[in-house]
mmCIF file of C-alpha atoms and ligand atoms in Angstrom:
data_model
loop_
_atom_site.group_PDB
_atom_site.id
_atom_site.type_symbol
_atom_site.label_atom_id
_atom_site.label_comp_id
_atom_site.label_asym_id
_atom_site.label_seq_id
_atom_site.Cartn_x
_atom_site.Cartn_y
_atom_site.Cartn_z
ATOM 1 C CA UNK A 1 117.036 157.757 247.055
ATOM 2 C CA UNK A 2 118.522 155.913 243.735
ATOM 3 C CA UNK A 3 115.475 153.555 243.206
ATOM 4 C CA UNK A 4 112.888 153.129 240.167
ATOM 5 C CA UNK A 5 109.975 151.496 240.816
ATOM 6 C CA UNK A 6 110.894 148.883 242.601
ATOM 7 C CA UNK A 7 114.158 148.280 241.731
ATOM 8 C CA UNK A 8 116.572 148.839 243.747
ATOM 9 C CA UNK A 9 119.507 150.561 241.952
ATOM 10 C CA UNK A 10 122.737 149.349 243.132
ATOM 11 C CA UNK A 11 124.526 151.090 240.670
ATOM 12 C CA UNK A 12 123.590 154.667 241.838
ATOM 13 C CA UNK A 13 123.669 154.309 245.368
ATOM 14 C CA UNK A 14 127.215 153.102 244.757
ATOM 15 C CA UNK A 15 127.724 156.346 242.686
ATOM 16 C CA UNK A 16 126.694 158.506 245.758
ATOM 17 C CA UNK A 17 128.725 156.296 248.178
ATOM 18 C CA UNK A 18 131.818 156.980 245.969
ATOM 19 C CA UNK A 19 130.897 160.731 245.764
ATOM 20 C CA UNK A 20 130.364 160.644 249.480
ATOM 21 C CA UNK A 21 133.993 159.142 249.710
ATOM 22 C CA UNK A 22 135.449 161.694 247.303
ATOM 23 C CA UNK A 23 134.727 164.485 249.984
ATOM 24 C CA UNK A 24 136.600 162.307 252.842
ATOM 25 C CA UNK A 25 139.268 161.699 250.631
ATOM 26 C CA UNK A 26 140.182 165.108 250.007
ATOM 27 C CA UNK A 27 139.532 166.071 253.362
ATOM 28 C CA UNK A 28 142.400 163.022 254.549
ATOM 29 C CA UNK A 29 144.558 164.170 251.970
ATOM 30 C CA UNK A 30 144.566 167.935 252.841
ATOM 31 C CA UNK A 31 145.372 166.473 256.885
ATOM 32 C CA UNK A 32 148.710 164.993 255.073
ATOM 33 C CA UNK A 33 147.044 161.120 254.553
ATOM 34 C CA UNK A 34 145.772 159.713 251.240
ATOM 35 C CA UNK A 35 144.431 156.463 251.549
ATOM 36 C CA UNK A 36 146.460 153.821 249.515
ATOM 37 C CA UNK A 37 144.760 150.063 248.763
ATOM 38 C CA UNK A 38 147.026 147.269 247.321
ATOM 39 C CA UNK A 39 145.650 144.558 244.788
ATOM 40 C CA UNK A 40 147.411 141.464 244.270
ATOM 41 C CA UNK A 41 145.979 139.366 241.587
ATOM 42 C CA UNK A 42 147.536 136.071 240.748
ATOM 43 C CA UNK A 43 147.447 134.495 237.219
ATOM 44 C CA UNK A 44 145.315 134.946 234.535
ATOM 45 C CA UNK A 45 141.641 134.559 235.123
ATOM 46 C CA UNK A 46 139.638 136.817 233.001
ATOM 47 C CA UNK A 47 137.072 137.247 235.494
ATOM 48 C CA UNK A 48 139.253 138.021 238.293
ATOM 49 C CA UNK A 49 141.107 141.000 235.700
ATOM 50 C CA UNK A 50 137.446 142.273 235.234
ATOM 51 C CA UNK A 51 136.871 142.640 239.047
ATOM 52 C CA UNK A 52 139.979 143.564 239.523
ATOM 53 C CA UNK A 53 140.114 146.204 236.571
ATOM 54 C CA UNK A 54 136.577 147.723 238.316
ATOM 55 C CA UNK A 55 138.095 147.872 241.767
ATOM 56 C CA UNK A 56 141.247 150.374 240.466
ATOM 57 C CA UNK A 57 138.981 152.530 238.084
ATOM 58 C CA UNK A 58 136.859 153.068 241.637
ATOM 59 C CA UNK A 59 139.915 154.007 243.712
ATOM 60 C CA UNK A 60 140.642 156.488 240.494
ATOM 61 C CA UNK A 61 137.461 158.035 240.573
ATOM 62 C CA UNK A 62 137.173 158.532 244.172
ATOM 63 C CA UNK A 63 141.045 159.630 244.845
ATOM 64 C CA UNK A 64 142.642 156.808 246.673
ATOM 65 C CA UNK A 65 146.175 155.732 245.708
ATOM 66 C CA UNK A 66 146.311 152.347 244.424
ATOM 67 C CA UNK A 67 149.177 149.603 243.372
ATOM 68 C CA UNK A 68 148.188 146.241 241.586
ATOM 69 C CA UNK A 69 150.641 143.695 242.249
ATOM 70 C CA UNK A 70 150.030 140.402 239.665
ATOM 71 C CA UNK A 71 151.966 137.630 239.656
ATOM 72 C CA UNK A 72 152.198 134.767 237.449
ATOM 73 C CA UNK A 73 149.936 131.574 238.113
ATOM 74 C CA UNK A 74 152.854 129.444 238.899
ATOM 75 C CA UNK A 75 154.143 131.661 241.690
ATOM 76 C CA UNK A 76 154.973 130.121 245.423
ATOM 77 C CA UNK A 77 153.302 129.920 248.048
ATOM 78 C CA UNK A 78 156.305 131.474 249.905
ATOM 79 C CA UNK A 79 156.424 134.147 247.396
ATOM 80 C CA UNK A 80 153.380 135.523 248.031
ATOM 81 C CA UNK A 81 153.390 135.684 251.314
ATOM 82 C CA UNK A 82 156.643 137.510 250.810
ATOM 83 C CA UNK A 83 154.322 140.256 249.485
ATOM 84 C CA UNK A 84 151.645 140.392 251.747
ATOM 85 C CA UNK A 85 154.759 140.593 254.625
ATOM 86 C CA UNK A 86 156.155 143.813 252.308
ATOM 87 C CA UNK A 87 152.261 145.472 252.152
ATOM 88 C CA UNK A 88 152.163 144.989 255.413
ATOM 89 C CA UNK A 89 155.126 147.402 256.361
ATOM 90 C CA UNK A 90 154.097 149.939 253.397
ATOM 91 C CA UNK A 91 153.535 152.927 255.398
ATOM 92 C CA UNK A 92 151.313 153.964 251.820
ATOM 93 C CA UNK A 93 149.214 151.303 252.020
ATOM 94 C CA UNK A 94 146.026 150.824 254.259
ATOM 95 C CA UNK A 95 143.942 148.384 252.830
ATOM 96 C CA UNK A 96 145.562 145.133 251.120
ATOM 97 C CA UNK A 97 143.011 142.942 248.930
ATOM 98 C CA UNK A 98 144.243 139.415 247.610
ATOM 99 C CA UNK A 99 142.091 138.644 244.555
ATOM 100 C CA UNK A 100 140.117 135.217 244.835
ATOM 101 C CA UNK A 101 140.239 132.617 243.657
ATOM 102 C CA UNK A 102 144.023 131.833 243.837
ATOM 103 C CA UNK A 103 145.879 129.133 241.919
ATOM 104 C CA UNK A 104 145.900 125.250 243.591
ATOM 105 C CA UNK A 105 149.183 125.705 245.437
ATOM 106 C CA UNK A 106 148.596 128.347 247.261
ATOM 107 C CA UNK A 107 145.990 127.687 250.368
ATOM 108 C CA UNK A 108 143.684 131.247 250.834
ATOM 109 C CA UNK A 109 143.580 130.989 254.489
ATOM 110 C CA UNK A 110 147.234 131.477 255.046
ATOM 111 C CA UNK A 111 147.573 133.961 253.373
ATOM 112 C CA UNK A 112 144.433 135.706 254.107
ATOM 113 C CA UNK A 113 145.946 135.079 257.974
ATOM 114 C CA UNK A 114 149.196 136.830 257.058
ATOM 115 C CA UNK A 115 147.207 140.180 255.904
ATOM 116 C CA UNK A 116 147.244 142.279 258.837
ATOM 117 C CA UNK A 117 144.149 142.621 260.383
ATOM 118 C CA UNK A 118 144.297 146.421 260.786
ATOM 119 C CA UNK A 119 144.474 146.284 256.628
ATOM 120 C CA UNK A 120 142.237 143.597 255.692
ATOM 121 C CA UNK A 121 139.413 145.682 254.098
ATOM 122 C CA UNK A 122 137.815 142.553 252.622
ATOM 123 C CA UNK A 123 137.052 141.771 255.906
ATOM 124 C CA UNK A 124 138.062 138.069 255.802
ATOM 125 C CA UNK A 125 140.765 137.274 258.030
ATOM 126 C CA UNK A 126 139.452 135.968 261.067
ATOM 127 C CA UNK A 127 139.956 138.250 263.431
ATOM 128 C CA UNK A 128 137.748 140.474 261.853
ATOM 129 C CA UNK A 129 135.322 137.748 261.109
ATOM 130 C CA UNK A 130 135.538 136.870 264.767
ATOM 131 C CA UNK A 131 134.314 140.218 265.554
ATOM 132 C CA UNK A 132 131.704 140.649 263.543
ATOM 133 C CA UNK A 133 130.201 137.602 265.056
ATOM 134 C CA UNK A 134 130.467 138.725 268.559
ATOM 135 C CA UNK A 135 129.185 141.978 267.704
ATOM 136 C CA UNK A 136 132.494 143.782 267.675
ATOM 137 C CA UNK A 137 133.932 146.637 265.308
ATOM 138 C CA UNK A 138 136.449 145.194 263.071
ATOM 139 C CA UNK A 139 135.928 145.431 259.308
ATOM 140 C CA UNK A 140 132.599 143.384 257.438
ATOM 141 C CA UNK A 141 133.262 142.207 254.405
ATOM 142 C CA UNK A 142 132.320 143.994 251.473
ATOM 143 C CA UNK A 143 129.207 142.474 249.986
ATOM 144 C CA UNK A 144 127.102 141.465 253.201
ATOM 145 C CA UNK A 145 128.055 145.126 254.276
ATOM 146 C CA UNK A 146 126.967 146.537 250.567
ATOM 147 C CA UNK A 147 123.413 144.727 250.982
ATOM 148 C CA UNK A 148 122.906 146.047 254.540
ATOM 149 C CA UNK A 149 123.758 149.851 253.025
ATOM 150 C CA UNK A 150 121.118 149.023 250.344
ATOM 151 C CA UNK A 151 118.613 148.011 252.683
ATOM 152 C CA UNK A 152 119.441 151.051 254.869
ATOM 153 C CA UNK A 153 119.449 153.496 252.185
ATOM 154 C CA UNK A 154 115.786 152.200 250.750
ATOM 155 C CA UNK A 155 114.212 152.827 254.086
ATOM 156 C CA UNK A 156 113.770 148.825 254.250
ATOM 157 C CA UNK A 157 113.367 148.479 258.432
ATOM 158 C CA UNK A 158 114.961 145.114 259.897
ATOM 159 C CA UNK A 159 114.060 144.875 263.399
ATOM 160 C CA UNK A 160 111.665 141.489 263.716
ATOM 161 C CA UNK A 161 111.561 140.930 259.949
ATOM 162 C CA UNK A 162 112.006 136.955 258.901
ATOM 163 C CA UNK A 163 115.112 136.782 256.526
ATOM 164 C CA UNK A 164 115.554 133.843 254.456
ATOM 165 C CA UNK A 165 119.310 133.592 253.235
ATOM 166 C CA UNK A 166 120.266 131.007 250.546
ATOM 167 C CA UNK A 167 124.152 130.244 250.559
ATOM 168 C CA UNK A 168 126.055 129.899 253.558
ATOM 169 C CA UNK A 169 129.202 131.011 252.562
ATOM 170 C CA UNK A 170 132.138 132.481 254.608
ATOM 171 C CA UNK A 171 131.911 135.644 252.427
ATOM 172 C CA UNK A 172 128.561 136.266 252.028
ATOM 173 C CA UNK A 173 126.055 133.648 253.569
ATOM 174 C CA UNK A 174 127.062 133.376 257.084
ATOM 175 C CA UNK A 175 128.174 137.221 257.567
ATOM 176 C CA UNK A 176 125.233 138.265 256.430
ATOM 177 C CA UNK A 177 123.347 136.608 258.446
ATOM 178 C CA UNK A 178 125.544 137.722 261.835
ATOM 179 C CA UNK A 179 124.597 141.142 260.622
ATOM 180 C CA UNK A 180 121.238 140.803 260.088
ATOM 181 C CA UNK A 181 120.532 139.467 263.486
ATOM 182 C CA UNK A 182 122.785 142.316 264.856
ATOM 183 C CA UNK A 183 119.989 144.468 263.606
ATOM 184 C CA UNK A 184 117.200 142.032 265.661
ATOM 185 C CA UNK A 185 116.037 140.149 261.879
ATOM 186 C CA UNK A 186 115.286 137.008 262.562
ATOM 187 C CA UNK A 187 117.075 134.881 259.652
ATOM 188 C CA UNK A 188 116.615 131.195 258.156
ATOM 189 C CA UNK A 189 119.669 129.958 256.700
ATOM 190 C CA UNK A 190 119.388 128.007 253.509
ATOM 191 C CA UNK A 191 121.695 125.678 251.298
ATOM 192 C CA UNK A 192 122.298 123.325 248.930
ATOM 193 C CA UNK A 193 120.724 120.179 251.208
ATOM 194 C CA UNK A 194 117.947 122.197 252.163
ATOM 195 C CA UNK A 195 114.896 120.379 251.690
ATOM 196 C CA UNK A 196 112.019 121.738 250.028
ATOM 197 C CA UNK A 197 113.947 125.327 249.353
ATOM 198 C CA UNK A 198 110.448 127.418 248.143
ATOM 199 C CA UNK A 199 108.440 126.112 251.922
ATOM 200 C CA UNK A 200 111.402 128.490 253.547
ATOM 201 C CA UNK A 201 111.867 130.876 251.113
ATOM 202 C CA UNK A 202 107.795 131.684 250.478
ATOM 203 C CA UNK A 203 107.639 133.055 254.328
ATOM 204 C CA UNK A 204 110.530 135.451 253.776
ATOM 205 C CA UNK A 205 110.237 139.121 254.292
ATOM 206 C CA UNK A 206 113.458 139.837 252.770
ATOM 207 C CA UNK A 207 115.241 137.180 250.831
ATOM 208 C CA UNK A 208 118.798 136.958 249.859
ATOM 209 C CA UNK A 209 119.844 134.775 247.284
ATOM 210 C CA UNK A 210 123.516 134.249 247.419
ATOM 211 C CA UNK A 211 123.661 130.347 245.785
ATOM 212 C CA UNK A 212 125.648 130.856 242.478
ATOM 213 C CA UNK A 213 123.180 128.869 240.639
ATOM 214 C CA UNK A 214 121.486 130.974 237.637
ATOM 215 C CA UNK A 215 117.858 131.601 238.384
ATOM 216 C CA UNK A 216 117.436 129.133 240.970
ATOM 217 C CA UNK A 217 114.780 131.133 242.624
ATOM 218 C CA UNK A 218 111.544 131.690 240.244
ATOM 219 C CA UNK A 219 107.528 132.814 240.783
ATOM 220 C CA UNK A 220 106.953 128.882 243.254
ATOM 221 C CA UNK A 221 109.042 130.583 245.417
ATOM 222 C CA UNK A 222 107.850 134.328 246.465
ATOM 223 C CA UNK A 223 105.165 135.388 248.172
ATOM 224 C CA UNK A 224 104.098 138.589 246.885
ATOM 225 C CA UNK A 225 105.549 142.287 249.051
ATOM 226 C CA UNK A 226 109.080 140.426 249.672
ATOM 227 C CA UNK A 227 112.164 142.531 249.459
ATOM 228 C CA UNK A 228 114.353 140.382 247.258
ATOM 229 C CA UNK A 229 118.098 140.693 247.669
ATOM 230 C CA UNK A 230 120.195 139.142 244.397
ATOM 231 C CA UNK A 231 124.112 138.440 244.995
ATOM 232 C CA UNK A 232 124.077 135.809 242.606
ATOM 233 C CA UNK A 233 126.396 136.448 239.330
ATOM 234 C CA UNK A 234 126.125 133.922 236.940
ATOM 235 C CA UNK A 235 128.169 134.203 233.432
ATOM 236 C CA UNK A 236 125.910 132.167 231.040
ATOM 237 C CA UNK A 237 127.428 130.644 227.657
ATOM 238 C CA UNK A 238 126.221 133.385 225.533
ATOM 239 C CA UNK A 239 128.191 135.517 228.557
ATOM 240 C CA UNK A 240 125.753 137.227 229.388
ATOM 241 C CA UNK A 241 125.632 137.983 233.529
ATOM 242 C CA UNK A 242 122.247 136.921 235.427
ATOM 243 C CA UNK A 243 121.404 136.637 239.068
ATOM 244 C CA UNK A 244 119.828 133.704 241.146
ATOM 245 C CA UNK A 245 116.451 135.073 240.839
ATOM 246 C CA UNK A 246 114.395 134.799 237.380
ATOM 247 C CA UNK A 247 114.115 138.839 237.834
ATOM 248 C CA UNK A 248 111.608 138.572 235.230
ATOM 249 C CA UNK A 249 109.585 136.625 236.652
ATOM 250 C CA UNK A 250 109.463 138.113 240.705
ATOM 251 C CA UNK A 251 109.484 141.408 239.515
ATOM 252 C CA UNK A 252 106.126 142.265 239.552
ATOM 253 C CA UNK A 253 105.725 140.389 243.380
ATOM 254 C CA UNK A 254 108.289 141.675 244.877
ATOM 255 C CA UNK A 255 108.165 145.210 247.019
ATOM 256 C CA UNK A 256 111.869 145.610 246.169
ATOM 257 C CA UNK A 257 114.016 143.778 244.122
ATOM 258 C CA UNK A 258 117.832 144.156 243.032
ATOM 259 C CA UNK A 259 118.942 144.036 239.395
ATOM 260 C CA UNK A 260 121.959 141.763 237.951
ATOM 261 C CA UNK A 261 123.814 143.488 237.061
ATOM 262 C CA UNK A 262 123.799 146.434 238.620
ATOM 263 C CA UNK A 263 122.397 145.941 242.170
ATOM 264 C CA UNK A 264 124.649 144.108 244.951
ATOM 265 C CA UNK A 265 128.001 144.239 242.678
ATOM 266 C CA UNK A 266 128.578 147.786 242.423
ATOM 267 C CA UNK A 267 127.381 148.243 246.447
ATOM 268 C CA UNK A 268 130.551 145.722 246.793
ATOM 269 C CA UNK A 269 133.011 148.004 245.384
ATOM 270 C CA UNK A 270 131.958 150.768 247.049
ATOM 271 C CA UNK A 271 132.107 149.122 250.598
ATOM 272 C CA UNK A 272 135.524 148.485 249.579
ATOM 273 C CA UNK A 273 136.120 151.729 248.984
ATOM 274 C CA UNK A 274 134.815 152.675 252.216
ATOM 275 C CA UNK A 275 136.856 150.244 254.390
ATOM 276 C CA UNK A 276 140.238 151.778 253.095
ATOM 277 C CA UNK A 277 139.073 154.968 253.766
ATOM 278 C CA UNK A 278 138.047 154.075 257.342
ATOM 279 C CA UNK A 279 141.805 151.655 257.421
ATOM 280 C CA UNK A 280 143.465 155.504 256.537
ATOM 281 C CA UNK A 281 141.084 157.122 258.786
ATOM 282 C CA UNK A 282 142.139 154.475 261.585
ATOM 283 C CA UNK A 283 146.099 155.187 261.489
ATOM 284 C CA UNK A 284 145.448 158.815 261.745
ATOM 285 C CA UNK A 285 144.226 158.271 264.750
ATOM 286 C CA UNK A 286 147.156 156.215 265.752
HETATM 287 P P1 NDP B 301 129.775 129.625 247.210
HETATM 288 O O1 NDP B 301 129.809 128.687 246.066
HETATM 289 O O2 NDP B 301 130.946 129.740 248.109
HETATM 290 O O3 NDP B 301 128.502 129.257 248.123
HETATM 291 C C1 NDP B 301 127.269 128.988 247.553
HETATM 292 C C2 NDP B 301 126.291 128.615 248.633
HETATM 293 O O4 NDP B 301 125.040 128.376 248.040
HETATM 294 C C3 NDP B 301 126.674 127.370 249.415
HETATM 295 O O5 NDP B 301 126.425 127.560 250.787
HETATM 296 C C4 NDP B 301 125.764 126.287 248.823
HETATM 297 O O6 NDP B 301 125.397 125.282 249.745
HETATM 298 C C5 NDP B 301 124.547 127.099 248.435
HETATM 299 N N1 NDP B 301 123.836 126.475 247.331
HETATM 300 C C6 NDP B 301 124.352 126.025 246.160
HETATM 301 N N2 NDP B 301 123.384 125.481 245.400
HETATM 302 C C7 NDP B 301 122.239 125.598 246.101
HETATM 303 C C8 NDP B 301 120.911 125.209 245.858
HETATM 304 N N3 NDP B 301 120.540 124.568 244.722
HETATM 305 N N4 NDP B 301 119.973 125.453 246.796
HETATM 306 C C9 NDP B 301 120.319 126.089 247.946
HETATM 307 N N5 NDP B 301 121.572 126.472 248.248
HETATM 308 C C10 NDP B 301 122.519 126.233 247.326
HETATM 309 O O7 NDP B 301 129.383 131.021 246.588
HETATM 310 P P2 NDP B 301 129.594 132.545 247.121
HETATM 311 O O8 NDP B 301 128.893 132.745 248.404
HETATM 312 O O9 NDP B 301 131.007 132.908 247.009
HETATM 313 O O10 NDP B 301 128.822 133.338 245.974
HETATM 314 C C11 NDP B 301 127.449 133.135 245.712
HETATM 315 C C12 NDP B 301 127.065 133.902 244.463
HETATM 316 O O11 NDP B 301 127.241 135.284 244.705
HETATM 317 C C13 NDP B 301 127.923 133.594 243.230
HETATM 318 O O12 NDP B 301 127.113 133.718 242.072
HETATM 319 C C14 NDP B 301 128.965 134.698 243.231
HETATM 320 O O13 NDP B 301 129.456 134.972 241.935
HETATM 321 C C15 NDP B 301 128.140 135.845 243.744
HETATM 322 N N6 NDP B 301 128.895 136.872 244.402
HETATM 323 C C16 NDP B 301 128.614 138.148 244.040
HETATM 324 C C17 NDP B 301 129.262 139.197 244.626
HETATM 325 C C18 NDP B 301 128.884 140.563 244.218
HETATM 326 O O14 NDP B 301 129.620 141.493 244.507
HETATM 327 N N7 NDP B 301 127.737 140.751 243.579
HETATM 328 C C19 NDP B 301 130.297 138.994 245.639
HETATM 329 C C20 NDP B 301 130.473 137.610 246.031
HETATM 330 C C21 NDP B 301 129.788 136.604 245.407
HETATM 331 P P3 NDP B 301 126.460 124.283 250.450
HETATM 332 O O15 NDP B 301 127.128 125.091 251.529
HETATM 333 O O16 NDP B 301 125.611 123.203 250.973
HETATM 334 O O17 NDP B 301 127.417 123.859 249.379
#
């Protein structure tokens, strides 16, 4: 089990989810399929390059075929739903990821809608959001399903625990919390007009912090033994990348705690990974 101490270590868990992957791969690929994930970044944010830079190198390593389509930050609307209609009918393709955030013009949900649901392996159009709320197989977005493998794979149990999320986002906050009661946890859902955040978060068992705001979450608001779950990534002026939670500081209270970086990002990847593996595995079948 990749875990020191207490930390839980994102990084290599991801590494054995990838190697995991590697074996499925070349198992497809010797039946006649190889897995194929399209990328579409638009303009030039250097953060989005990063992420999307990561996401490639991963397909590399673990053998999936991969195209990057970027277009220019003054593209249409039109035009890139054009390419999401093309990816669509790409008999190579099986998953089709639209790098967020996209320019002004362009409104995410319509083209997230136009993705085909059978392809969406970030898990956000809302068919296959609709499904994970109704307890339905469809694709679960990357992250909420990366922290659910983490909890899995450190023999954290679920059933009856009290979860504390903070964020309520539609790509991390509210999924997570769908799947966290699908596993009987019974979860308090924070945000930013919670009052008095540290009375909620203190009775936590397992706490996810998935705010945005650099170490929001310090010693007032742990009790000791809780299993704390960082999403947060936070790019402070000296660049340097820290979660919500003062890790520092929890460190020592906390049973289990995830690093930034290195915890819930690389888990994110590799779910990726794993739902265009599953997208190939799903038109074999067809
Ligand atoms: P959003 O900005 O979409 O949502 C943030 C949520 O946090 C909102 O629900 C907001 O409340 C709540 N919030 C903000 N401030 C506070 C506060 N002071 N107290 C309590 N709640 C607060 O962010 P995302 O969900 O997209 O991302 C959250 C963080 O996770 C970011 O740092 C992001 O970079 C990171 N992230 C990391 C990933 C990874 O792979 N590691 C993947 C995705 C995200 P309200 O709804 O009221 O506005």
């Amino acid at each position: 089990m990749p875990q020191t101490g207490n930390i839980i270590d994102g990084k290599g868990m991801a590494a054995q989810i990838r190697s995991e992957l590697k074996a499925t791969v070349q198992t497809l690929s010797h039946q006649g399929t190889m897995p194929g994930l399209a990328v579409v970044l638009v303009g030039e944010d250097p953060a989005s390059q990063l992420y999307v830079r990561g996401k490639i190198r991963a397909c590399e390593e673990v053998g999936i075929y991969s195209e990057q389509i970027y277009l220019t930050s003054d593209v249409l609307e039109e035009e890139v739903l054009a390419v999401i209609d093309r990816l669509n009918d790409d008999q190579k393709i099986h998953g089709i990821l639209v790098q967020l955030p996209l320019p002004v013009q362009i409104d995410p949900d319509r083209i997230i809608e136009r993705i085909d649901p059978a392809k969406d392996v970030d898990g956000f159009h809302p068919q296959n959001m609709g499904r994970l709320v109704i307890g339905q197989h469809g694709f679960l977005p990357c992250t909420p399903h990366g922290i659910m493998e983490m909890l899995k794979r450190s023999d954290i149990s679920i059933t009856g625990k009290h979860v504390v999320v903070v964020g309520r986002s539609n790509i991390v906050g509210k999924p997570i919390s769908f799947l966290l009661q699908r596993e009987h946890a019974t979860v308090t859902m924070c945000h930013s007009r919670t009052r008095e955040l540290a009375h909620y978060t203190k009775q936590a068992d397992i706490l996810i912090a998935a705010a945005g705001k650099a170490h929001l979450l310090g010693r007032d608001h742990i009790s000791p033994n809780t299993v704390v779950i960082d999403v947060g990534m936070n790019r402070l002026q000296g660049r340097k990348v820290v979660g919500d939670v003062d890790f520092e500081a929890v460190r020592e209270l906390a049973s289990h705690i995830t690093p930034v970086p290195g915890g819930v990002g690389p888990m994110t990847i590799a779910m990726l990974l794993y739902n265009t593996v599953e997208a190939a595995k799903q038109r074999c079948k067809e």
